[in-house]
Amino acid sequence: MKNIMVTGGAGFIGSNFVHYMLGKYDNYNIIVYDKLTYAGNLDNLRDVVDDPRYHFVKGDICDATTVEETIRKYQIDTIVNFAAETHVDRSIMNPDAFIQTSVYGTYVLLEATRKFGLERFHQISTDEVYGHIPHGRSSVETDKLEPRSPYAASKASADLLVNAYFVTYGLPVTITRGSNNIGPYQYPEKVVPLFATNAIDYEPLPVYGDGRQMREYQYVQDHCEAIDIVLHKGQLGEAYNVGTGEEMENLKMVEILLETLDRPRSLIRHVKDRPGHDRRYSMNSDKVKALGWQPRHTPEEAIRKTAEWYRDNEWWWRKIKSGEFKKYYEAQYGERLRETTNPAK
Ligand code: NAD
Ligand code: DAU
């Protein structure tokens, strides 16, 4: 492994992965390939622009010509595919781009991997492919995929394609399925950065339904470390769950966040729930732990550290929240917030 193409590398996890890999290894070149959708942001990579091992290509993973040109030009041997539309609520409003990128785009990358005989194709997947998990159970990698939102279905479809290319063509593939990541550079449509930035401005926090849904919030650098371990030690054709093993109710996450930012509970608003909302995700991550991985942060530490980052980095998020985001916020929350008159006690 020498020249790694990081698709979606200008997004949240991808950009953290780029920082992680350049920081850890001297001898890898990192080629970020990103379409720069609303979620892609070159500010996320401004710390590495002068590094001679870093290169940026603006391109769509659905565009086979540009993908192939990039592989040739930079002698790519490994693809790590982060590129996707990633917000469940947007997938409910308009699923089209989700299917295009995660299904057709993943197919284009797999075909390119086959054509050029690359050393590895690694797919970044999610715990959402398993669907809602009842209490008392945790997903293992061999469980049936039962996605329930258009986003989750687009990601599960990509996993199935990756597996099919392993079985049919013997492609050297691996998959990691991560739980909810939080940390620097996450677009403030996702719950933790949305609530942190709203709280900083004393704006309401729109909690869906009763707020008792459970997620495994994990610090993004821990996830990046697991991806690195799977790239180096993972078995071809295998998927690996990556989570903390500690799920937390959303209301508890909100409490930690408000306490960290010294903001009142009266900012909480219970609003109309997300349609088809998965109440609980929970994964067994023993398989990646057996490769030597351990999360370095508890969910509580991850939430506190993330809230502090947003408090200290207004330069990054204020400009995002003042642009296209305002229209999105009104479409997603305007009605819901106007319907809600009673702040939580
Ligand atoms: P993000 O939305 O912050 O970033 C996605 C990036 O992909 C953006 O830079 C965007 O410009 C790029 N992109 C989108 N469509 C593209 C296309 N057609 N061609 C090229 N680039 C394109 O997402 P994220 O939260 O960093 O998630 C990255 C990956 O990790 C996704 O595959 C997601 O499904 C997966 N994942 C995310 C989480 C999480 O909690 N955020 C957890 C598990 C897995
Ligand atoms: O589990 C991994 C997944 O985590 C990733 O695959 C997705 O890309 C990522 O977006 C995330 O999906 P979620 O739907 O879990 O994340 P989100 O931040 O949108 O929501 C987290 C929880 O908070 C969920 O139970 C819904 C709730 N929520 C979310 C928003 C945006 C609210 O209560 N209010 C909100 O305004």
Tab-separated table of C-alpha atoms and ligand atoms in Angstrom:
chain	number	residue	atom	x	y	z
A	1	MET	CA	0.000	0.000	0.000
A	2	LYS	CA	1.461	3.315	-1.062
A	3	ASN	CA	-0.970	5.519	-2.961
A	4	ILE	CA	-4.361	5.601	-1.274
A	5	MET	CA	-7.389	7.145	-2.961
A	6	VAL	CA	-9.732	8.419	-0.239
A	7	THR	CA	-13.123	9.000	-1.846
A	8	GLY	CA	-15.302	11.401	0.145
A	9	GLY	CA	-12.132	12.611	1.863
A	10	ALA	CA	-13.399	16.201	2.153
A	11	GLY	CA	-16.290	15.104	4.374
A	12	PHE	CA	-16.347	14.556	8.113
A	13	ILE	CA	-14.859	11.088	8.684
A	14	GLY	CA	-12.854	11.093	5.445
A	15	SER	CA	-10.999	14.294	6.371
A	16	ASN	CA	-10.285	12.988	9.873
A	17	PHE	CA	-8.947	9.808	8.253
A	18	VAL	CA	-6.656	11.864	5.987
A	19	HIS	CA	-5.229	13.704	9.016
A	20	TYR	CA	-4.848	10.420	10.866
A	21	MET	CA	-3.035	8.608	8.040
A	22	LEU	CA	-0.686	11.496	7.176
A	23	GLY	CA	0.114	11.859	10.876
A	24	LYS	CA	0.814	8.174	11.384
A	25	TYR	CA	2.624	7.108	8.202
A	26	ASP	CA	5.490	8.884	6.392
A	27	ASN	CA	5.453	6.764	3.271
A	28	TYR	CA	1.806	6.896	2.085
A	29	ASN	CA	0.462	9.344	-0.471
A	30	ILE	CA	-3.156	10.319	0.074
A	31	ILE	CA	-5.250	11.311	-2.924
A	32	VAL	CA	-8.599	12.752	-1.868
A	33	TYR	CA	-11.256	12.261	-4.550
A	34	ASP	CA	-14.418	14.197	-3.709
A	35	LYS	CA	-17.373	15.730	-5.533
A	36	LEU	CA	-17.636	18.529	-2.955
A	37	THR	CA	-21.369	18.228	-2.339
A	38	TYR	CA	-22.886	20.482	0.342
A	39	ALA	CA	-21.197	18.186	2.900
A	40	GLY	CA	-17.714	18.282	1.335
A	41	ASN	CA	-15.577	21.118	2.639
A	42	LEU	CA	-11.966	21.981	1.819
A	43	ASP	CA	-11.700	23.802	5.155
A	44	ASN	CA	-11.598	20.304	6.660
A	45	LEU	CA	-8.289	19.724	4.860
A	46	ARG	CA	-6.695	23.152	5.160
A	47	ASP	CA	-4.085	21.813	7.636
A	48	VAL	CA	-2.691	19.383	5.057
A	49	VAL	CA	-2.757	21.383	1.786
A	50	ASP	CA	0.978	22.060	1.885
A	51	ASP	CA	1.895	18.438	2.565
A	52	PRO	CA	3.553	17.018	-0.598
A	53	ARG	CA	2.024	13.602	0.154
A	54	TYR	CA	-1.514	15.032	-0.151
A	55	HIS	CA	-3.361	15.613	-3.447
A	56	PHE	CA	-6.930	16.660	-4.176
A	57	VAL	CA	-9.086	15.720	-7.182
A	58	LYS	CA	-12.590	17.111	-7.582
A	59	GLY	CA	-14.660	14.270	-9.009
A	60	ASP	CA	-17.772	12.157	-8.711
A	61	ILE	CA	-17.407	8.439	-7.948
A	62	CYS	CA	-20.182	7.815	-10.511
A	63	ASP	CA	-17.891	9.219	-13.245
A	64	ALA	CA	-15.821	6.228	-14.403
A	65	THR	CA	-13.605	8.326	-16.716
A	66	THR	CA	-12.373	10.659	-13.978
A	67	VAL	CA	-12.023	7.774	-11.506
A	68	GLU	CA	-9.814	5.900	-13.993
A	69	GLU	CA	-7.772	8.982	-14.895
A	70	THR	CA	-7.086	9.535	-11.199
A	71	ILE	CA	-6.034	5.915	-10.655
A	72	ARG	CA	-3.612	6.149	-13.594
A	73	LYS	CA	-2.214	9.579	-12.741
A	74	TYR	CA	-1.482	8.800	-9.097
A	75	GLN	CA	-0.740	5.064	-9.521
A	76	ILE	CA	-3.423	4.257	-6.983
A	77	ASP	CA	-3.140	0.844	-5.314
A	78	THR	CA	-5.830	1.177	-2.622
A	79	ILE	CA	-9.288	2.763	-2.490
A	80	VAL	CA	-10.978	3.633	0.791
A	81	ASN	CA	-14.547	4.598	-0.046
A	82	PHE	CA	-16.130	7.162	2.291
A	83	ALA	CA	-18.106	8.888	-0.491
A	84	ALA	CA	-21.845	8.801	0.181
A	85	GLU	CA	-24.856	10.898	0.921
A	86	THR	CA	-25.032	10.398	4.660
A	87	HIS	CA	-27.950	12.120	6.361
A	88	VAL	CA	-30.974	9.929	7.094
A	89	ASP	CA	-33.389	12.895	7.229
A	90	ARG	CA	-32.304	14.109	3.785
A	91	SER	CA	-32.717	10.568	2.434
A	92	ILE	CA	-36.329	10.680	3.586
A	93	MET	CA	-36.864	14.026	1.827
A	94	ASN	CA	-35.128	12.966	-1.413
A	95	PRO	CA	-33.460	9.546	-1.810
A	96	ASP	CA	-32.185	9.979	-5.387
A	97	ALA	CA	-28.573	11.034	-4.780
A	98	PHE	CA	-28.257	8.372	-2.054
A	99	ILE	CA	-28.977	5.607	-4.519
A	100	GLN	CA	-26.824	7.161	-7.252
A	101	THR	CA	-23.724	7.534	-5.113
A	102	SER	CA	-23.859	4.494	-2.853
A	103	VAL	CA	-25.141	1.997	-5.401
A	104	TYR	CA	-23.928	3.154	-8.828
A	105	GLY	CA	-20.864	4.967	-7.465
A	106	THR	CA	-19.708	1.957	-5.447
A	107	TYR	CA	-20.163	-0.211	-8.546
A	108	VAL	CA	-17.949	2.191	-10.564
A	109	LEU	CA	-15.212	1.986	-7.927
A	110	LEU	CA	-15.423	-1.813	-7.764
A	111	GLU	CA	-15.146	-2.046	-11.550
A	112	ALA	CA	-12.103	0.247	-11.479
A	113	THR	CA	-10.548	-1.882	-8.709
A	114	ARG	CA	-11.042	-4.936	-10.930
A	115	LYS	CA	-9.804	-3.304	-14.124
A	116	PHE	CA	-6.598	-1.953	-12.564
A	117	GLY	CA	-5.988	-4.961	-10.302
A	118	LEU	CA	-5.755	-2.777	-7.190
A	119	GLU	CA	-4.405	-4.230	-3.944
A	120	ARG	CA	-7.469	-3.325	-1.890
A	121	PHE	CA	-10.938	-1.825	-1.954
A	122	HIS	CA	-12.194	-0.863	1.499
A	123	GLN	CA	-15.829	0.110	1.979
A	124	ILE	CA	-16.920	2.385	4.839
A	125	SER	CA	-20.280	1.095	5.982
A	126	THR	CA	-22.569	1.651	8.938
A	127	ASP	CA	-24.432	-0.063	11.780
A	128	GLU	CA	-27.634	1.154	10.101
A	129	VAL	CA	-27.459	-1.743	7.632
A	130	TYR	CA	-28.626	-4.067	10.437
A	131	GLY	CA	-31.752	-1.984	11.089
A	132	HIS	CA	-33.384	-1.485	14.473
A	133	ILE	CA	-31.950	-3.831	17.138
A	134	PRO	CA	-34.222	-4.895	20.043
A	135	HIS	CA	-32.936	-4.605	23.617
A	136	GLY	CA	-30.817	-7.536	24.754
A	137	ARG	CA	-29.246	-8.074	21.331
A	138	SER	CA	-26.152	-6.733	19.533
A	139	SER	CA	-25.479	-7.163	15.819
A	140	VAL	CA	-22.701	-9.431	14.638
A	141	GLU	CA	-21.209	-9.229	11.168
A	142	THR	CA	-23.008	-12.327	9.873
A	143	ASP	CA	-26.466	-10.980	10.784
A	144	LYS	CA	-29.018	-10.385	8.079
A	145	LEU	CA	-29.004	-6.845	6.660
A	146	GLU	CA	-32.381	-5.220	7.383
A	147	PRO	CA	-32.045	-1.535	6.525
A	148	ARG	CA	-35.128	0.617	7.123
A	149	SER	CA	-34.388	4.094	5.702
A	150	PRO	CA	-33.434	4.987	2.111
A	151	TYR	CA	-29.978	5.960	3.434
A	152	ALA	CA	-29.501	2.639	5.236
A	153	ALA	CA	-30.792	0.710	2.223
A	154	SER	CA	-28.336	2.507	-0.079
A	155	LYS	CA	-25.461	1.566	2.258
A	156	ALA	CA	-26.630	-2.058	2.616
A	157	SER	CA	-26.830	-2.285	-1.189
A	158	ALA	CA	-23.219	-1.136	-1.422
A	159	ASP	CA	-22.155	-3.802	1.104
A	160	LEU	CA	-23.893	-6.466	-0.973
A	161	LEU	CA	-22.137	-5.302	-4.136
A	162	VAL	CA	-18.761	-5.345	-2.394
A	163	ASN	CA	-19.383	-8.878	-1.179
A	164	ALA	CA	-20.556	-9.976	-4.640
A	165	TYR	CA	-17.300	-8.700	-6.174
A	166	PHE	CA	-15.338	-10.708	-3.597
A	167	VAL	CA	-17.275	-13.905	-4.264
A	168	THR	CA	-17.501	-13.557	-8.048
A	169	TYR	CA	-14.205	-11.939	-9.023
A	170	GLY	CA	-12.072	-12.567	-5.940
A	171	LEU	CA	-11.622	-8.811	-5.486
A	172	PRO	CA	-9.494	-7.950	-2.414
A	173	VAL	CA	-12.180	-6.187	-0.382
A	174	THR	CA	-12.866	-5.392	3.265
A	175	ILE	CA	-15.751	-3.562	4.968
A	176	THR	CA	-16.017	-1.699	8.275
A	177	ARG	CA	-19.433	-0.895	9.773
A	178	GLY	CA	-19.142	2.066	12.110
A	179	SER	CA	-21.569	3.362	14.727
A	180	ASN	CA	-22.431	7.098	15.085
A	181	ASN	CA	-19.237	9.124	14.755
A	182	ILE	CA	-18.775	12.508	16.391
A	183	GLY	CA	-15.851	14.929	16.481
A	184	PRO	CA	-14.308	17.816	14.501
A	185	TYR	CA	-15.619	18.811	11.049
A	186	GLN	CA	-19.025	17.087	11.183
A	187	TYR	CA	-21.591	19.003	9.132
A	188	PRO	CA	-24.046	20.547	11.609
A	189	GLU	CA	-27.095	18.696	10.293
A	190	LYS	CA	-26.163	15.643	12.399
A	191	VAL	CA	-27.491	15.657	15.914
A	192	VAL	CA	-24.401	16.360	18.039
A	193	PRO	CA	-22.969	19.265	15.999
A	194	LEU	CA	-26.484	20.627	15.370
A	195	PHE	CA	-27.316	20.617	19.058
A	196	ALA	CA	-23.897	21.943	20.118
A	197	THR	CA	-24.049	24.879	17.706
A	198	ASN	CA	-27.722	25.608	18.516
A	199	ALA	CA	-26.947	25.486	22.236
A	200	ILE	CA	-24.002	27.875	21.844
A	201	ASP	CA	-26.491	30.355	20.321
A	202	TYR	CA	-29.267	29.606	22.876
A	203	GLU	CA	-31.400	28.186	20.035
A	204	PRO	CA	-33.835	25.285	20.699
A	205	LEU	CA	-32.668	21.661	20.411
A	206	PRO	CA	-35.264	19.663	18.400
A	207	VAL	CA	-35.285	16.204	20.024
A	208	TYR	CA	-37.210	13.674	17.899
A	209	GLY	CA	-40.105	11.995	19.712
A	210	ASP	CA	-39.379	10.955	23.289
A	211	GLY	CA	-35.591	11.202	22.801
A	212	ARG	CA	-35.086	7.724	24.210
A	213	GLN	CA	-33.596	6.278	21.012
A	214	MET	CA	-30.172	4.730	21.538
A	215	ARG	CA	-26.961	5.236	19.607
A	216	GLU	CA	-23.319	4.195	20.122
A	217	TYR	CA	-21.666	7.615	19.900
A	218	GLN	CA	-17.979	7.140	19.139
A	219	TYR	CA	-15.073	9.543	18.669
A	220	VAL	CA	-14.140	9.816	14.998
A	221	GLN	CA	-10.408	9.234	15.557
A	222	ASP	CA	-11.164	5.890	17.205
A	223	HIS	CA	-13.106	4.898	14.102
A	224	CYS	CA	-10.185	5.999	11.874
A	225	GLU	CA	-7.806	3.855	13.912
A	226	ALA	CA	-10.064	0.827	13.404
A	227	ILE	CA	-10.166	1.427	9.627
A	228	ASP	CA	-6.362	1.592	9.592
A	229	ILE	CA	-6.121	-1.702	11.521
A	230	VAL	CA	-8.545	-3.439	9.160
A	231	LEU	CA	-6.620	-2.108	6.144
A	232	HIS	CA	-3.423	-3.632	7.527
A	233	LYS	CA	-4.623	-6.734	9.352
A	234	GLY	CA	-8.160	-7.437	8.168
A	235	GLN	CA	-9.036	-10.598	6.321
A	236	LEU	CA	-10.121	-10.178	2.700
A	237	GLY	CA	-13.841	-10.625	2.094
A	238	GLU	CA	-14.702	-9.853	5.725
A	239	ALA	CA	-16.777	-7.141	7.395
A	240	TYR	CA	-15.878	-5.668	10.814
A	241	ASN	CA	-18.207	-3.840	13.206
A	242	VAL	CA	-16.664	-0.748	14.816
A	243	GLY	CA	-18.426	0.594	17.891
A	244	THR	CA	-17.845	1.323	21.562
A	245	GLY	CA	-20.235	-1.351	22.810
A	246	GLU	CA	-21.879	1.349	24.973
A	247	GLU	CA	-25.137	2.703	23.657
A	248	MET	CA	-26.699	5.846	25.108
A	249	GLU	CA	-30.158	7.444	24.960
A	250	ASN	CA	-30.284	10.679	22.981
A	251	LEU	CA	-31.610	12.566	26.004
A	252	LYS	CA	-28.541	11.549	28.001
A	253	MET	CA	-26.310	12.780	25.140
A	254	VAL	CA	-28.189	16.127	25.223
A	255	GLU	CA	-27.719	16.399	28.990
A	256	ILE	CA	-23.934	15.890	28.696
A	257	LEU	CA	-23.738	18.374	25.852
A	258	LEU	CA	-25.714	21.086	27.689
A	259	GLU	CA	-23.671	20.594	30.821
A	260	THR	CA	-20.391	20.849	28.888
A	261	LEU	CA	-21.511	24.068	27.197
A	262	ASP	CA	-23.147	25.446	30.354
A	263	ARG	CA	-26.556	25.869	28.733
A	264	PRO	CA	-30.039	25.289	30.287
A	265	ARG	CA	-32.283	22.253	29.768
A	266	SER	CA	-35.075	24.636	28.797
A	267	LEU	CA	-33.534	24.681	25.275
A	268	ILE	CA	-34.844	21.116	24.701
A	269	ARG	CA	-37.926	20.793	22.462
A	270	HIS	CA	-39.575	17.433	21.780
A	271	VAL	CA	-40.662	17.596	18.139
A	272	LYS	CA	-42.424	15.232	15.727
A	273	ASP	CA	-40.391	12.053	15.260
A	274	ARG	CA	-38.418	10.975	12.172
A	275	PRO	CA	-40.527	8.554	10.050
A	276	GLY	CA	-39.335	4.945	10.476
A	277	HIS	CA	-36.892	6.059	13.179
A	278	ASP	CA	-34.666	3.150	14.267
A	279	ARG	CA	-34.864	3.205	18.062
A	280	ARG	CA	-31.719	1.336	18.851
A	281	TYR	CA	-28.435	0.345	17.237
A	282	SER	CA	-26.033	-1.900	19.083
A	283	MET	CA	-23.072	-3.790	17.710
A	284	ASN	CA	-20.755	-6.482	18.943
A	285	SER	CA	-17.273	-5.288	17.909
A	286	ASP	CA	-15.258	-8.263	19.206
A	287	LYS	CA	-14.026	-9.128	15.718
A	288	VAL	CA	-12.143	-5.845	15.214
A	289	LYS	CA	-10.979	-5.937	18.832
A	290	ALA	CA	-9.387	-9.306	18.089
A	291	LEU	CA	-7.198	-7.449	15.547
A	292	GLY	CA	-5.918	-5.232	18.391
A	293	TRP	CA	-8.370	-2.290	18.304
A	294	GLN	CA	-9.861	-0.624	21.377
A	295	PRO	CA	-11.811	2.652	21.482
A	296	ARG	CA	-9.794	5.332	23.312
A	297	HIS	CA	-12.843	7.416	24.291
A	298	THR	CA	-16.047	6.567	26.118
A	299	PRO	CA	-19.200	8.017	24.518
A	300	GLU	CA	-19.323	10.640	27.280
A	301	GLU	CA	-15.722	11.744	26.629
A	302	ALA	CA	-16.461	11.844	22.903
A	303	ILE	CA	-19.528	14.074	23.428
A	304	ARG	CA	-17.652	16.476	25.733
A	305	LYS	CA	-14.634	16.719	23.436
A	306	THR	CA	-16.884	17.324	20.424
A	307	ALA	CA	-18.943	20.037	22.168
A	308	GLU	CA	-15.699	21.778	23.163
A	309	TRP	CA	-14.413	21.639	19.577
A	310	TYR	CA	-17.553	23.389	18.274
A	311	ARG	CA	-17.306	25.945	21.094
A	312	ASP	CA	-13.697	26.684	20.100
A	313	ASN	CA	-14.079	26.589	16.297
A	314	GLU	CA	-16.829	28.978	15.325
A	315	TRP	CA	-14.745	29.955	12.253
A	316	TRP	CA	-15.559	26.529	10.841
A	317	TRP	CA	-19.325	26.214	11.413
A	318	ARG	CA	-20.726	29.754	11.393
A	319	LYS	CA	-20.305	30.149	7.653
A	320	ILE	CA	-21.921	26.755	7.003
A	321	LYS	CA	-24.946	27.569	9.144
A	322	SER	CA	-25.489	30.855	7.343
A	323	GLY	CA	-25.665	29.406	3.805
A	324	GLU	CA	-27.760	26.635	2.138
A	325	PHE	CA	-28.202	25.274	5.616
A	326	LYS	CA	-30.818	27.865	6.560
A	327	LYS	CA	-33.223	26.641	3.861
A	328	TYR	CA	-32.652	23.052	4.891
A	329	TYR	CA	-33.242	23.912	8.551
A	330	GLU	CA	-36.540	25.609	7.791
A	331	ALA	CA	-37.728	22.667	5.637
A	332	GLN	CA	-36.697	20.090	8.228
A	333	TYR	CA	-37.559	21.846	11.491
A	334	GLY	CA	-39.659	24.987	10.813
A	335	GLU	CA	-43.053	23.335	11.053
A	336	ARG	CA	-42.017	20.889	13.746
A	337	LEU	CA	-40.706	23.648	16.013
A	338	ARG	CA	-43.740	25.890	15.440
A	339	GLU	CA	-46.012	22.958	16.407
A	340	THR	CA	-44.135	22.568	19.691
A	341	THR	CA	-45.010	25.047	22.367
A	342	ASN	CA	-43.979	23.274	25.566
A	343	PRO	CA	-40.297	23.245	26.400
A	344	ALA	CA	-39.234	20.201	28.435
A	345	LYS	CA	-39.051	20.778	32.176
B	1	NAD	P1	-20.139	13.400	5.058
B	1	NAD	O1	-21.516	13.633	4.561
B	1	NAD	O2	-19.554	14.320	6.057
B	1	NAD	O3	-19.124	13.343	3.823
B	1	NAD	C1	-19.407	12.673	2.633
B	1	NAD	C2	-18.365	13.129	1.606
B	1	NAD	O4	-18.601	12.403	0.405
B	1	NAD	C3	-18.454	14.614	1.260
B	1	NAD	O5	-17.168	15.181	1.247
B	1	NAD	C4	-19.077	14.616	-0.137
B	1	NAD	O6	-18.689	15.736	-0.917
B	1	NAD	C5	-18.541	13.317	-0.701
B	1	NAD	N1	-19.402	12.776	-1.778
B	1	NAD	C6	-20.747	12.592	-1.752
B	1	NAD	N2	-21.164	12.074	-2.925
B	1	NAD	C7	-20.052	11.911	-3.690
B	1	NAD	C8	-19.830	11.403	-4.990
B	1	NAD	N3	-20.840	10.991	-5.760
B	1	NAD	N4	-18.571	11.351	-5.449
B	1	NAD	C9	-17.532	11.793	-4.690
B	1	NAD	N5	-17.691	12.299	-3.463
B	1	NAD	C10	-18.929	12.355	-2.964
B	1	NAD	O7	-20.140	11.907	5.584
B	1	NAD	P2	-19.410	11.206	6.812
B	1	NAD	O8	-20.265	11.327	7.999
B	1	NAD	O9	-18.001	11.621	6.853
B	1	NAD	O10	-19.501	9.687	6.338
B	1	NAD	C11	-18.479	9.123	5.519
B	1	NAD	C12	-18.791	7.661	5.273
B	1	NAD	O11	-18.902	6.970	6.512
B	1	NAD	C13	-20.120	7.438	4.555
B	1	NAD	O12	-19.961	6.379	3.669
B	1	NAD	C14	-21.078	7.055	5.676
B	1	NAD	O13	-22.128	6.259	5.205
B	1	NAD	C15	-20.154	6.297	6.596
B	1	NAD	N6	-20.517	6.297	8.019
B	1	NAD	C16	-20.786	7.470	8.663
B	1	NAD	C17	-21.042	7.449	10.028
B	1	NAD	C18	-21.316	8.712	10.813
B	1	NAD	O14	-21.680	8.620	11.976
B	1	NAD	N7	-21.129	9.890	10.248
B	1	NAD	C19	-21.033	6.228	10.720
B	1	NAD	C20	-20.762	5.055	10.008
B	1	NAD	C21	-20.492	5.100	8.660
B	2	DAU	O1	-25.217	4.936	13.003
B	2	DAU	C1	-24.346	5.412	12.028
B	2	DAU	C2	-25.035	6.511	11.278
B	2	DAU	O2	-25.078	7.622	12.171
B	2	DAU	C3	-24.349	6.913	9.987
B	2	DAU	O3	-24.372	5.831	9.112
B	2	DAU	C4	-25.056	8.111	9.352
B	2	DAU	O4	-24.346	8.562	8.221
B	2	DAU	C5	-25.090	9.240	10.377
B	2	DAU	O5	-25.828	10.315	9.857
B	2	DAU	C6	-25.721	8.755	11.678
B	2	DAU	O6	-27.140	8.469	11.489
B	2	DAU	P1	-28.229	8.842	12.605
B	2	DAU	O7	-29.522	8.965	11.963
B	2	DAU	O8	-28.106	7.943	13.782
B	2	DAU	O9	-27.610	10.273	13.050
B	2	DAU	P2	-28.288	11.666	13.358
B	2	DAU	O10	-27.205	12.547	13.883
B	2	DAU	O11	-29.118	12.163	12.246
B	2	DAU	O12	-29.265	11.280	14.544
B	2	DAU	C7	-28.800	10.690	15.751
B	2	DAU	C8	-29.983	10.469	16.665
B	2	DAU	O13	-30.515	11.742	17.061
B	2	DAU	C9	-31.140	9.746	16.013
B	2	DAU	O14	-31.777	8.930	16.986
B	2	DAU	C10	-32.077	10.858	15.575
B	2	DAU	C11	-31.874	11.901	16.655
B	2	DAU	N1	-32.051	13.296	16.204
B	2	DAU	C12	-31.376	13.711	15.097
B	2	DAU	C13	-31.489	15.008	14.641
B	2	DAU	C14	-30.739	15.459	13.412
B	2	DAU	C15	-32.856	14.178	16.915
B	2	DAU	O15	-33.455	13.800	17.941
B	2	DAU	N2	-32.971	15.450	16.478
B	2	DAU	C16	-32.327	15.912	15.361
B	2	DAU	O16	-32.497	17.110	15.005
